[in-house]
Short mmCIF file of C-alpha atoms in Angstrom, two decimals:
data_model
loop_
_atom_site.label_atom_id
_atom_site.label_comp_id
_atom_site.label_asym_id
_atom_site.label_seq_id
_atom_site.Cartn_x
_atom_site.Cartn_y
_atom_site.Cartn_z
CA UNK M 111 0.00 0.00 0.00
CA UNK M 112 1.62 3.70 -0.87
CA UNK M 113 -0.19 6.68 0.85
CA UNK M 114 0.85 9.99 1.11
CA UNK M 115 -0.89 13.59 0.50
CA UNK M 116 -2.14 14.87 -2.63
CA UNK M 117 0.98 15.35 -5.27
CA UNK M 118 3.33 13.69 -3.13
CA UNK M 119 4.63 11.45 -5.40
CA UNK M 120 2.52 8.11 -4.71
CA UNK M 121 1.47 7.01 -8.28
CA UNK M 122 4.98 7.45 -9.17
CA UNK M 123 6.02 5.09 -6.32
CA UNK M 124 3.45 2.69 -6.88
CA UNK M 125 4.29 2.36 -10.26
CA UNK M 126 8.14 2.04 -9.18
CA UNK M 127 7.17 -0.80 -7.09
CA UNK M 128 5.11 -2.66 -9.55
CA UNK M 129 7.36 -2.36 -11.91
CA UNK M 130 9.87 -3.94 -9.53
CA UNK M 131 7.26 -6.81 -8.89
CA UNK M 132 6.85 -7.96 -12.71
CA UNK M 133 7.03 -6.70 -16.08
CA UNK M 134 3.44 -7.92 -16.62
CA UNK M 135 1.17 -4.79 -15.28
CA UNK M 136 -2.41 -3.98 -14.98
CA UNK M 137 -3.25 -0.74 -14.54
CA UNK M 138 -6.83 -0.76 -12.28
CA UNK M 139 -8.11 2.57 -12.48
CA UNK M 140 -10.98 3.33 -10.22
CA UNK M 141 -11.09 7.34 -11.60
CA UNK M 142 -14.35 8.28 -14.16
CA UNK M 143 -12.74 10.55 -16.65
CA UNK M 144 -16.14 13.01 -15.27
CA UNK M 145 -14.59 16.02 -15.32
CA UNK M 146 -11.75 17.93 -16.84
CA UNK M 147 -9.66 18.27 -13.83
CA UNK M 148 -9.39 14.65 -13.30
CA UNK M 149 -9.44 13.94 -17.45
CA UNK M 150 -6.40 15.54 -17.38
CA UNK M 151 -5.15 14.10 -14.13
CA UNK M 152 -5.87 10.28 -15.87
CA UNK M 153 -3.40 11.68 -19.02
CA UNK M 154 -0.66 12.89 -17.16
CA UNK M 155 -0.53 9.36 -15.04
CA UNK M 156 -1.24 7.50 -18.38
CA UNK M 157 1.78 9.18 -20.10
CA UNK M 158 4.10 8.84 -17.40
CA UNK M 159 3.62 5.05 -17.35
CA UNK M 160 4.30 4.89 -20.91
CA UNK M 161 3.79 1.09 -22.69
CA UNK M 162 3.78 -1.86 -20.78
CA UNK M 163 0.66 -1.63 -19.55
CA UNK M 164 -2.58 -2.90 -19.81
CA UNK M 165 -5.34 -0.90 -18.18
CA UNK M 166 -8.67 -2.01 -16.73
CA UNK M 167 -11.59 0.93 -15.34
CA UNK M 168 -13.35 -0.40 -12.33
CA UNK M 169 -14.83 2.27 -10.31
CA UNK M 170 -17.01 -0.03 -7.83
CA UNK M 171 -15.74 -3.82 -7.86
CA UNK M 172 -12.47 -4.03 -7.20
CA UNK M 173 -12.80 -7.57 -5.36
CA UNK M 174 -14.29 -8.51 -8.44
CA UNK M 175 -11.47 -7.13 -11.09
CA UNK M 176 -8.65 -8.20 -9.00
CA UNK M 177 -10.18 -11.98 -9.02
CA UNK M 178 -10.48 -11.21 -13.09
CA UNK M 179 -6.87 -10.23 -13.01
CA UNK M 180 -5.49 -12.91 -10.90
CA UNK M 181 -2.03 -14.54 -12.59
CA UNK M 182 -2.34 -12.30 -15.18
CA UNK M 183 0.69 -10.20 -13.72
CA UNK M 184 1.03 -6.94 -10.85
CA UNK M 185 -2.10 -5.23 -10.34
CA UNK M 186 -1.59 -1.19 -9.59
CA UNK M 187 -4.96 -0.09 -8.35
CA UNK M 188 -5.21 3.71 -8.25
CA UNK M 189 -6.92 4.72 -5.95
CA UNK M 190 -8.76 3.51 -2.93
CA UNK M 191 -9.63 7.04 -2.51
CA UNK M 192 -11.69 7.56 -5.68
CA UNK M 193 -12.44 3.32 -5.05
CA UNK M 194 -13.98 4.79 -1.92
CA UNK M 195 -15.54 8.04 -3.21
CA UNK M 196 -17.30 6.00 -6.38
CA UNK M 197 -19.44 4.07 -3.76
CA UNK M 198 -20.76 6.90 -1.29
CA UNK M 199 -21.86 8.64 -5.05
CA UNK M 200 -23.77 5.19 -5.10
CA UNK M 201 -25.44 5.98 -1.95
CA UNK M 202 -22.86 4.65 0.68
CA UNK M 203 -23.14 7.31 3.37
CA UNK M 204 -20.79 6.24 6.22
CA UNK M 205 -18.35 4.11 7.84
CA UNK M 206 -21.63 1.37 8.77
CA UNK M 207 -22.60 1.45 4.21
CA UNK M 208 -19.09 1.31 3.15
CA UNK M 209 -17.45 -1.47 5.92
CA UNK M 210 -18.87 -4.46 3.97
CA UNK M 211 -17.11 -3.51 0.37
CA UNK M 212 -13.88 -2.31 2.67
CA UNK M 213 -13.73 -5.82 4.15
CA UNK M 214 -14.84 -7.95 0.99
CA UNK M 215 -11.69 -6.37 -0.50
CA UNK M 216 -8.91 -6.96 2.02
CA UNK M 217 -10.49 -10.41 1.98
CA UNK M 218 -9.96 -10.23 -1.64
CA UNK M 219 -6.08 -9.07 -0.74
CA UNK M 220 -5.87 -12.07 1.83
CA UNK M 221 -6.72 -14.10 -1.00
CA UNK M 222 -5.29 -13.22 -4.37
CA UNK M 223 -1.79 -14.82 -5.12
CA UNK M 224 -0.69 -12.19 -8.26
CA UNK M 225 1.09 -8.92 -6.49
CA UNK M 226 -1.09 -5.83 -5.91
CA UNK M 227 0.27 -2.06 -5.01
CA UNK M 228 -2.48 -0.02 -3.80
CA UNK M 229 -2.35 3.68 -3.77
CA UNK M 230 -4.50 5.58 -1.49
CA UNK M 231 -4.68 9.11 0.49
CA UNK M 232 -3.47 10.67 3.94
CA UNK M 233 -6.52 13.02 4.02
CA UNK M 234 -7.07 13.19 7.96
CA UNK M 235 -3.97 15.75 8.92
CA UNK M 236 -6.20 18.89 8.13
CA UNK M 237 -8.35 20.80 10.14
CA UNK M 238 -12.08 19.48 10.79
CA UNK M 239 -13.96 19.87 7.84
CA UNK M 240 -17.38 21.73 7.88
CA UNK M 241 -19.22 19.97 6.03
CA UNK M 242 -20.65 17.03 7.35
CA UNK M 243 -20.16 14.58 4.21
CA UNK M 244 -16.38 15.57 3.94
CA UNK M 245 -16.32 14.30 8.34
CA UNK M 246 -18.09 11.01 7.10
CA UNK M 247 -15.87 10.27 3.69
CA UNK M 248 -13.09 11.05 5.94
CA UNK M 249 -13.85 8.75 8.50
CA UNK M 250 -15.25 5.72 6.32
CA UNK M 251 -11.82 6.79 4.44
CA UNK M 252 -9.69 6.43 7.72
CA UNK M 253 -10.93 2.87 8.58
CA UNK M 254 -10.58 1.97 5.52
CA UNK M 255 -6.97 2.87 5.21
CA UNK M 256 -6.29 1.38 8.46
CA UNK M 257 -8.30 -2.45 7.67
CA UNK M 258 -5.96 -2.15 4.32
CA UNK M 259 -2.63 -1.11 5.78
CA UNK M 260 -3.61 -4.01 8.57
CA UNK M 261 -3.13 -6.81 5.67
CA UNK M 262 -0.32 -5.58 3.16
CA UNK M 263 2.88 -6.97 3.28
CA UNK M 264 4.39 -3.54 3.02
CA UNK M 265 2.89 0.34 3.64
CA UNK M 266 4.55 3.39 2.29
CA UNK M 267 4.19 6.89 2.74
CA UNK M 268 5.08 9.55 -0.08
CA UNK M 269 6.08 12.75 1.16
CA UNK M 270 7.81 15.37 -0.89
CA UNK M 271 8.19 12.63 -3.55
CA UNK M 272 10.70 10.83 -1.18
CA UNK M 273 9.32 7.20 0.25
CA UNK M 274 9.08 6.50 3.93
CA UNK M 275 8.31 3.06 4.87
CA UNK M 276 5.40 2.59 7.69
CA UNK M 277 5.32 -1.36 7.53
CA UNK M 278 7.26 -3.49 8.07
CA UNK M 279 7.35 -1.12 11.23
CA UNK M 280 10.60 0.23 11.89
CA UNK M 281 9.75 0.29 15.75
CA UNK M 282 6.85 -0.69 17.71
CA UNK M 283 6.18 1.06 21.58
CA UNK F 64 2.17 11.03 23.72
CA UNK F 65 0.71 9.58 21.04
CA UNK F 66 -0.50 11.97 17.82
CA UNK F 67 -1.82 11.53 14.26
CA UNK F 68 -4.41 12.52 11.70
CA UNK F 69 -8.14 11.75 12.24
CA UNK F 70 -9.23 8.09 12.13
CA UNK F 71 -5.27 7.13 12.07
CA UNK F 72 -5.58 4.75 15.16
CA UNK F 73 -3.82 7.10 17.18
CA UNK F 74 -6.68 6.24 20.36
CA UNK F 75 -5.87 2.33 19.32
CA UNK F 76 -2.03 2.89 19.66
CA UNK F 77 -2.39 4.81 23.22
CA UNK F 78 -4.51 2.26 24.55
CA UNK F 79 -2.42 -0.72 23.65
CA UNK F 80 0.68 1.92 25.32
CA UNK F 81 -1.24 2.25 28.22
CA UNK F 82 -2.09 -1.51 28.78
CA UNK F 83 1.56 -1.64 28.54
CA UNK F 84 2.60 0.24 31.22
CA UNK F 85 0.40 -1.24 33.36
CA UNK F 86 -2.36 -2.71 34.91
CA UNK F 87 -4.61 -0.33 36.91
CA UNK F 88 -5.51 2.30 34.14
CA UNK F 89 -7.62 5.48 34.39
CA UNK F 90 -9.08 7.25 31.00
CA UNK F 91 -9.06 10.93 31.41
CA UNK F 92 -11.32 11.55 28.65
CA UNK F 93 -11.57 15.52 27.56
CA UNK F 94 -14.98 15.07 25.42
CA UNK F 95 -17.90 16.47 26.19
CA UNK F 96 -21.13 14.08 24.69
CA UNK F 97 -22.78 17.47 23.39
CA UNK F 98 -23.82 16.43 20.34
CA UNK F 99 -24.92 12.27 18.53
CA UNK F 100 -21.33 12.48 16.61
CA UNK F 101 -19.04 12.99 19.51
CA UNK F 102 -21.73 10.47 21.62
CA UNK F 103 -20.92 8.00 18.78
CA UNK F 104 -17.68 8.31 19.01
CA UNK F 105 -17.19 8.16 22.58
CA UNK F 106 -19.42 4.73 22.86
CA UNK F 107 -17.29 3.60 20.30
CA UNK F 108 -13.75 4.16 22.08
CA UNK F 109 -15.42 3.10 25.45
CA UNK F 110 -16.87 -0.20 23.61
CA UNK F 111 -12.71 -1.21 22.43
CA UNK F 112 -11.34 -0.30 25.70
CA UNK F 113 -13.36 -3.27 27.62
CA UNK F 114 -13.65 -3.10 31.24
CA UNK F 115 -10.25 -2.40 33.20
CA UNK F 116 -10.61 1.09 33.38
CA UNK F 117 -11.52 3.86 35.10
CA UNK F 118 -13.03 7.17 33.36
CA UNK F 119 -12.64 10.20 34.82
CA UNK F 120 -14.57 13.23 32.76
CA UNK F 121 -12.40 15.97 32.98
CA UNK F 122 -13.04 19.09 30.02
CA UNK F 123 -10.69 21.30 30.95
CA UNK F 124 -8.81 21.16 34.38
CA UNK F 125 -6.41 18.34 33.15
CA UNK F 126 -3.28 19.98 35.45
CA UNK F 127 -5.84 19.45 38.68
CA UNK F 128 -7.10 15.63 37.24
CA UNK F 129 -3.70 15.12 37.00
CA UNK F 130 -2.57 15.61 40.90
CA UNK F 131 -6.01 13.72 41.70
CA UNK F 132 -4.96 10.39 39.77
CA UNK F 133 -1.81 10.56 41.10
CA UNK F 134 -0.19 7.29 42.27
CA UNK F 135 -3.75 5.78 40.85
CA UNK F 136 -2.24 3.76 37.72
CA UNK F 137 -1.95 4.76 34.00
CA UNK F 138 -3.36 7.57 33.10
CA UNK F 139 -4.51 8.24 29.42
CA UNK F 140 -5.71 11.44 28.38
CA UNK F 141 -8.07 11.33 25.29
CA UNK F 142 -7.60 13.78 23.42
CA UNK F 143 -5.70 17.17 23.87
CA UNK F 144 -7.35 18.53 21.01
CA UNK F 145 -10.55 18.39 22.31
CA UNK F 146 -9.54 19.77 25.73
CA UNK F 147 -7.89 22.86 23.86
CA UNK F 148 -11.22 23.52 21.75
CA UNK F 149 -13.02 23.11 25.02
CA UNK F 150 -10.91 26.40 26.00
CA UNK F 151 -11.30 28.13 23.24
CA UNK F 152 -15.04 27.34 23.63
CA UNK F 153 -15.11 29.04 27.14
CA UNK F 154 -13.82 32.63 25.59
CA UNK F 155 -9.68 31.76 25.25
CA UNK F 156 -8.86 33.10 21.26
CA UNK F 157 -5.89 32.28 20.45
CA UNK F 158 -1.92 31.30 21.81
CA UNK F 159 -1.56 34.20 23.87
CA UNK F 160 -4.93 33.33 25.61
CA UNK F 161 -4.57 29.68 25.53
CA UNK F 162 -0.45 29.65 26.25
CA UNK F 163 -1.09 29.68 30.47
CA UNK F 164 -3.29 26.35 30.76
CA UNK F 165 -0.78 24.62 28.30
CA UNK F 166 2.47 25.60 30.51
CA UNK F 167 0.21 24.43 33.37
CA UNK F 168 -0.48 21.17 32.13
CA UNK F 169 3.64 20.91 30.67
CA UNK F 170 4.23 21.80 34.52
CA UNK F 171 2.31 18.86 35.57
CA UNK F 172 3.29 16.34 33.26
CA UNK F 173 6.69 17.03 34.22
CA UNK F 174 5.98 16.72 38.14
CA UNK F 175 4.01 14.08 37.98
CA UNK F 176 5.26 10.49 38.78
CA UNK F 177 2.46 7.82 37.61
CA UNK F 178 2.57 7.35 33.67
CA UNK F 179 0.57 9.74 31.28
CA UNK F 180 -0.21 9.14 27.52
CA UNK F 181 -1.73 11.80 26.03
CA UNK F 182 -3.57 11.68 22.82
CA UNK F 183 -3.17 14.44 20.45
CA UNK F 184 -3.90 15.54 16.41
CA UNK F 185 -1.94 16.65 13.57
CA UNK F 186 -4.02 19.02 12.01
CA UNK F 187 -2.05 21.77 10.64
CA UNK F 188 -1.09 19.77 7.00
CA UNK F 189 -3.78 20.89 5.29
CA UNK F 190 -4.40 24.37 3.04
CA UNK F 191 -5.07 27.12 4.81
CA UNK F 192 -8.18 27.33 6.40
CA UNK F 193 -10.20 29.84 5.41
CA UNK F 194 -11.63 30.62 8.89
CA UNK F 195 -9.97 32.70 11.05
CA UNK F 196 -11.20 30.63 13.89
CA UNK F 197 -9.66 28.00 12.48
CA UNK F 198 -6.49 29.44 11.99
CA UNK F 199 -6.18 30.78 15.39
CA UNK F 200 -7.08 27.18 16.71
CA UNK F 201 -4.24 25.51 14.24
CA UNK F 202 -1.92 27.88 15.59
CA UNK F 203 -2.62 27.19 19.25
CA UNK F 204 -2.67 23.81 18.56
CA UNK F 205 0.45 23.41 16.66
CA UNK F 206 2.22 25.64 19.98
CA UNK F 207 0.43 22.83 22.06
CA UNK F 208 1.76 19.45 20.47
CA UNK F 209 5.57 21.34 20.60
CA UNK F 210 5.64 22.00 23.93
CA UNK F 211 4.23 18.82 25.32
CA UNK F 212 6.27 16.79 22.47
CA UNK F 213 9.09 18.82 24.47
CA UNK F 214 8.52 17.49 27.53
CA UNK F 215 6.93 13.82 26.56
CA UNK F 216 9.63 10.88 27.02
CA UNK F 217 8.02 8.96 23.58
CA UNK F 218 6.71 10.60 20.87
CA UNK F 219 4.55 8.40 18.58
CA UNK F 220 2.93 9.49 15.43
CA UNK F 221 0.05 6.96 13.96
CA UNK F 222 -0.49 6.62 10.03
CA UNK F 223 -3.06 4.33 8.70
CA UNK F 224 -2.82 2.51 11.89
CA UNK F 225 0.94 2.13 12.17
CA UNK F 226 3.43 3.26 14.34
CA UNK F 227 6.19 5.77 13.40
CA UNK F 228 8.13 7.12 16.40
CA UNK F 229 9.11 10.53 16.47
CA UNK F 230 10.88 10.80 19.79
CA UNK F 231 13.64 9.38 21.01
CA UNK F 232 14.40 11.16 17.76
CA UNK F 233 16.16 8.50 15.07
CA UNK F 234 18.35 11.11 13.95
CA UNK F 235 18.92 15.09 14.34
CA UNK F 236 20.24 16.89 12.05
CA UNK A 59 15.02 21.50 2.59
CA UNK A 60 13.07 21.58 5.88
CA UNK A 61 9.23 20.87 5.40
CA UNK A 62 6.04 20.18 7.66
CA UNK A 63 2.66 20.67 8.96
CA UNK A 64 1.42 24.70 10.27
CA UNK A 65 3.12 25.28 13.31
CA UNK A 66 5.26 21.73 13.28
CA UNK A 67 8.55 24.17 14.48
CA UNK A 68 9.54 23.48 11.01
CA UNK A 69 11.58 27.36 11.03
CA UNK A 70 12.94 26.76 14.18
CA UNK A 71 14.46 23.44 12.61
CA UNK A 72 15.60 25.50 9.82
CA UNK A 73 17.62 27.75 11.69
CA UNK A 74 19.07 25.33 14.24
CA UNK A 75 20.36 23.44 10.22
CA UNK A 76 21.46 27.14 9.28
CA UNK A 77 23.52 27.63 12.42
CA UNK A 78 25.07 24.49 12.08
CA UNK A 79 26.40 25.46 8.55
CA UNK A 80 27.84 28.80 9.19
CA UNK A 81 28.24 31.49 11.19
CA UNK A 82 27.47 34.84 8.57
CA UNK A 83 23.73 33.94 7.77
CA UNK A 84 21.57 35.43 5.79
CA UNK A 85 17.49 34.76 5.68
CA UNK A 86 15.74 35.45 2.30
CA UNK A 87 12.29 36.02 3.67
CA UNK A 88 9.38 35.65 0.74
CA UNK A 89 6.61 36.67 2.92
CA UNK A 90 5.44 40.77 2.12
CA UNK A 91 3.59 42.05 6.16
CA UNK A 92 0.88 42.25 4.16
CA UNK A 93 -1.93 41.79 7.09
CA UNK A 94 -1.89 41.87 10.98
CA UNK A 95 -1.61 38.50 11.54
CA UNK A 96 1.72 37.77 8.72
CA UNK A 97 3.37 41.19 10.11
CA UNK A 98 2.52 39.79 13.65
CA UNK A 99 4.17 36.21 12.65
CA UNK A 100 7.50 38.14 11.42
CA UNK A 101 8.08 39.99 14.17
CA UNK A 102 7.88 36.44 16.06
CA UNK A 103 10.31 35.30 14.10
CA UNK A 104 12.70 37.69 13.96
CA UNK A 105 12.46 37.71 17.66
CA UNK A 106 13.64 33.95 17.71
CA UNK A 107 16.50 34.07 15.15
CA UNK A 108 18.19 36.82 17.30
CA UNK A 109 21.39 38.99 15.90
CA UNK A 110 23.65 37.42 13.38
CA UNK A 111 20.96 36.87 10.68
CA UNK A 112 20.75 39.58 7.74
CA UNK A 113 17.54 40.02 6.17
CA UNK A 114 16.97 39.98 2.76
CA UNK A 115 13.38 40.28 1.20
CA UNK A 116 12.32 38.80 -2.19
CA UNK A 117 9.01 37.93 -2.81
CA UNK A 118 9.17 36.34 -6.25
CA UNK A 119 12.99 35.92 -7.77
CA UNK A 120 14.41 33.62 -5.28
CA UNK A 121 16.94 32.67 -8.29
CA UNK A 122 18.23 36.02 -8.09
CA UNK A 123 18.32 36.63 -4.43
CA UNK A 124 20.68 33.47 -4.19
CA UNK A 125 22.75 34.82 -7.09
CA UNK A 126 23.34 37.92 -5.01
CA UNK A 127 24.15 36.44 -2.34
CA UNK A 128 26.62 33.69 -3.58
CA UNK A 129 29.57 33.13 -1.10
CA UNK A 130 28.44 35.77 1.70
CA UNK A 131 27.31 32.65 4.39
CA UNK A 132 24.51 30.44 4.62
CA UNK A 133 20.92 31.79 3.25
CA UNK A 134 17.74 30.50 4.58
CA UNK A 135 14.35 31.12 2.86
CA UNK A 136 11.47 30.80 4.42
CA UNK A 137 9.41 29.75 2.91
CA UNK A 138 8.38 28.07 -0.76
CA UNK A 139 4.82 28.19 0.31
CA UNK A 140 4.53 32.33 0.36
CA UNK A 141 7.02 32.00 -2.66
CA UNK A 142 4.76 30.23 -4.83
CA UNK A 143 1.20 32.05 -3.49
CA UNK A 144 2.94 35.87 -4.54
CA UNK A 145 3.75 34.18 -8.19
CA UNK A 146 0.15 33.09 -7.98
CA UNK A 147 -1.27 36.46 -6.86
CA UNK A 148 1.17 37.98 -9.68
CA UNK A 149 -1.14 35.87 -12.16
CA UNK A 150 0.07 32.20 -12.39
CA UNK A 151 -2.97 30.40 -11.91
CA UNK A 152 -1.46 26.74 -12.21
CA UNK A 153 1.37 24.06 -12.08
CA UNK A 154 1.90 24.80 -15.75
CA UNK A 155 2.21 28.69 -14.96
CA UNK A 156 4.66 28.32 -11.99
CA UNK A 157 6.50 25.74 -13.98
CA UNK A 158 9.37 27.55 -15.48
CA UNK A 159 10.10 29.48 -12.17
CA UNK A 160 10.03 26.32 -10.32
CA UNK A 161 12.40 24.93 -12.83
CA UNK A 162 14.55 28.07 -12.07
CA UNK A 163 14.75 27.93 -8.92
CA UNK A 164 15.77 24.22 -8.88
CA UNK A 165 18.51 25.67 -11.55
CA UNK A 166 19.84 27.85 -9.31
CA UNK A 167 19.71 25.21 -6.43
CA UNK A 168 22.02 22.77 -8.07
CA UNK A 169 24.43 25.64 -8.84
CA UNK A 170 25.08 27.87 -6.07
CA UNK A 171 27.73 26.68 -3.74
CA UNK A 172 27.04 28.41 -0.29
CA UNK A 173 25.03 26.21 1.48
CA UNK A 174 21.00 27.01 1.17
CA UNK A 175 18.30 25.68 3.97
CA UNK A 176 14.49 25.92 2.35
CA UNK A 177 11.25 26.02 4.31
CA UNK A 178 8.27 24.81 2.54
CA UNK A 179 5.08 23.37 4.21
CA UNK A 180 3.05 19.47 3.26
CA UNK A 181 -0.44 21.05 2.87
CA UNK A 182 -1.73 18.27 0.81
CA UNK A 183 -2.91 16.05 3.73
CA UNK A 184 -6.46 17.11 4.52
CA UNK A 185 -9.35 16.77 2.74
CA UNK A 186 -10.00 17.96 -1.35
CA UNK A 187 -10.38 21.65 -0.73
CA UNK A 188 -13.56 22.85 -2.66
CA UNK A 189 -12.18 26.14 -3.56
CA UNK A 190 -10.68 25.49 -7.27
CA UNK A 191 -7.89 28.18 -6.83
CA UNK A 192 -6.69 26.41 -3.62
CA UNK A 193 -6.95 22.73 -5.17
CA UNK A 194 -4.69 24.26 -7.98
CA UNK A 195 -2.37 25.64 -5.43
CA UNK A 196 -2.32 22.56 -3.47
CA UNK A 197 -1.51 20.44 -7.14
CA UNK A 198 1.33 23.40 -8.22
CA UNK A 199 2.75 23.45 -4.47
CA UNK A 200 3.02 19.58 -4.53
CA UNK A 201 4.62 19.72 -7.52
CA UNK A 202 7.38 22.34 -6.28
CA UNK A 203 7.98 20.42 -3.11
CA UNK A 204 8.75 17.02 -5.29
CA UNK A 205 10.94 19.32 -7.33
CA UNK A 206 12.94 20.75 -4.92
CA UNK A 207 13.45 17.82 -2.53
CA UNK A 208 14.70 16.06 -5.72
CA UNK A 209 17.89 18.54 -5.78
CA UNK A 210 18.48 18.73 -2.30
CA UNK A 211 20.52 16.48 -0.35
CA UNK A 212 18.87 16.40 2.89
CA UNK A 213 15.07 16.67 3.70
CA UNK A 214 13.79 16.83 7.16
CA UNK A 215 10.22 17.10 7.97
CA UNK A 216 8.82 18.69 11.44
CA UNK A 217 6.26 17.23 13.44
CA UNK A 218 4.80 18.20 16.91
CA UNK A 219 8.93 20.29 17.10
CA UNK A 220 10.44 16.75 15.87
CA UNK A 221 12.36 15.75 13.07
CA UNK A 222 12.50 13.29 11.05
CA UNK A 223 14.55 12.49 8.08
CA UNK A 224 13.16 12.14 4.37
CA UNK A 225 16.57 12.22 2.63
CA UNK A 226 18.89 10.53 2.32
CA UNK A 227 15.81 7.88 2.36
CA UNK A 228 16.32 5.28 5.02
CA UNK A 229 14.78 2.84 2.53
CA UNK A 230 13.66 2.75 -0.54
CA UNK A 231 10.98 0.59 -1.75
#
């Protein structure tokens, strides 16, 4: 799992990684080219990867596309965030509507043999938000982080663009 | 003292600290249950904790709960954030007003002689805010988590439910 | 290149790094006392850093200001973050507008040989900000941090008054 803040380097990390893991990639994209902002966002990640990889758009399912995936070769799924984001648009409203798909998939990670990265967000180190949605997505997105980070092999954080790890943990009190 | 973003398992990490340090354990908990969020929340912690503690409800005289827990067991305090907002709640605006009750409480954490963990937030890595409220409590805050990080033995900083220790620093530069 | 959270001590840091490297130091401050509370924040400051320091201001060609001040001691900016918002107030709206200065500035980074310490803030860790200008700040600041930590050779980041090392990495995934 790589986390980190907004433009802290973690696709470019995650995609460091999987290419360390195997030079047979699938992309998972959970984004939904919706807007312009994040059109342009999916073009500028697309480029940057250059060949090499095959890409698959799953905005709800990802239990489902990584068993679809499985032996084909490493699995990058960017991100949990948007993953996470996709299903309260669907309704989801909390940490209670979004804990079954949050566990389905690290039971899906338990499972699957094939390497996955997993990019996802810090998004908790700001002041309370005032909106009330923004305090639920942030929470469901919290737990979520934490019941992922619980069964990866490795966590690491982007900051600046430079990688810290967080697990294996260095020290434990 | 134990610090971190929101949902980052910082309350998690202090409790298992805590249970460490020994057996006879007191939860000094800042929160108010004013409104069904914070109620939520606090049935929540109260429900992981399991029995084998005390609580002691204590908003804003943490100094004086302090001396009265003395030589009682662990104490864990849950969560300085809260206690500072519950300051700034009661009229206190910013460091200057807030700067007295946080030397108090450095003042007793350094004279006192039973273990303390103290639960804390990052909350100043965000943009901005746009409220002036809000930037006055950052700013507090931030002054806050310094000067008890100055005088804490351990520092520990929780990220998607791992442990990174800040103090004993690993290096200085 | 000394980063953090609001209030994380990350100038303090800075100048303890800056005293290390020399005694004739020189602080290239970016921030205009615009407002009460920024004119109120350099006077703080200045207070801290004491005699010894000259003060140089330069709101928008840091390139230049280090040019000048080639081989007269150790310069310390502070900070990136005001840096980057003037060029935006000036009229860049937008990592592609503050680009080529960024690109400058990282220039004149890997040339000058008296040593340089840089304060810059993470601000990408809370929630998506709805204002557009400020999510394009946040994407153009992220992309300056990445930039300059790139050429640096050490990066420290300040939490709670603590650091801890980014570079040289400790690992590397």
């Amino acid at each position: 799992m790589v986390t980190g803040g907004a433009r802290s380097g973690k696709s470019a990390l995650a995609e460091s990684i999987a290419s360390r893991l195997g030079a047979a990639r699938i992309y998972i994209a959970t984004a939904e080219p919706g807007d312009g902002e994040m059109a342009e966002r999916i073009a500028l990640h697309r480029d940057r990867r250059g060949a090499g990889w095959q890409t698959v758009e799953e905005p709800l399912d990802l239990a489902g596309a990584l068993a679809r995936t499985e032996g084909q070769g490493v699995r990058l799924v960017d991100c949990l965030t948007l993953w996470l984001a996709n299903q309260m648009a669907q309704g989801a409203d909390s940490q209670t509507d979004t804990g079954p798909a949050i566990k389905a998939l690290c039971a899906a990670l338990a499972a699957t043999r094939s390497p996955v990265v997993l990019v996802t967000n810090e998004l908790g180190l700001g002041i309370v938000p005032e909106n009330a949605l923004a305090r639920r997505f942030r929470d469901a997105h919290g737990w979520m982080n934490q019941a992922v980070a619980a069964v990866a092999d490795e966590v690491w954080m982007a900051v600046s663009g430079l990688p810290l790890r967080l697990k294996p943990e260095r020290e434990t009190p």
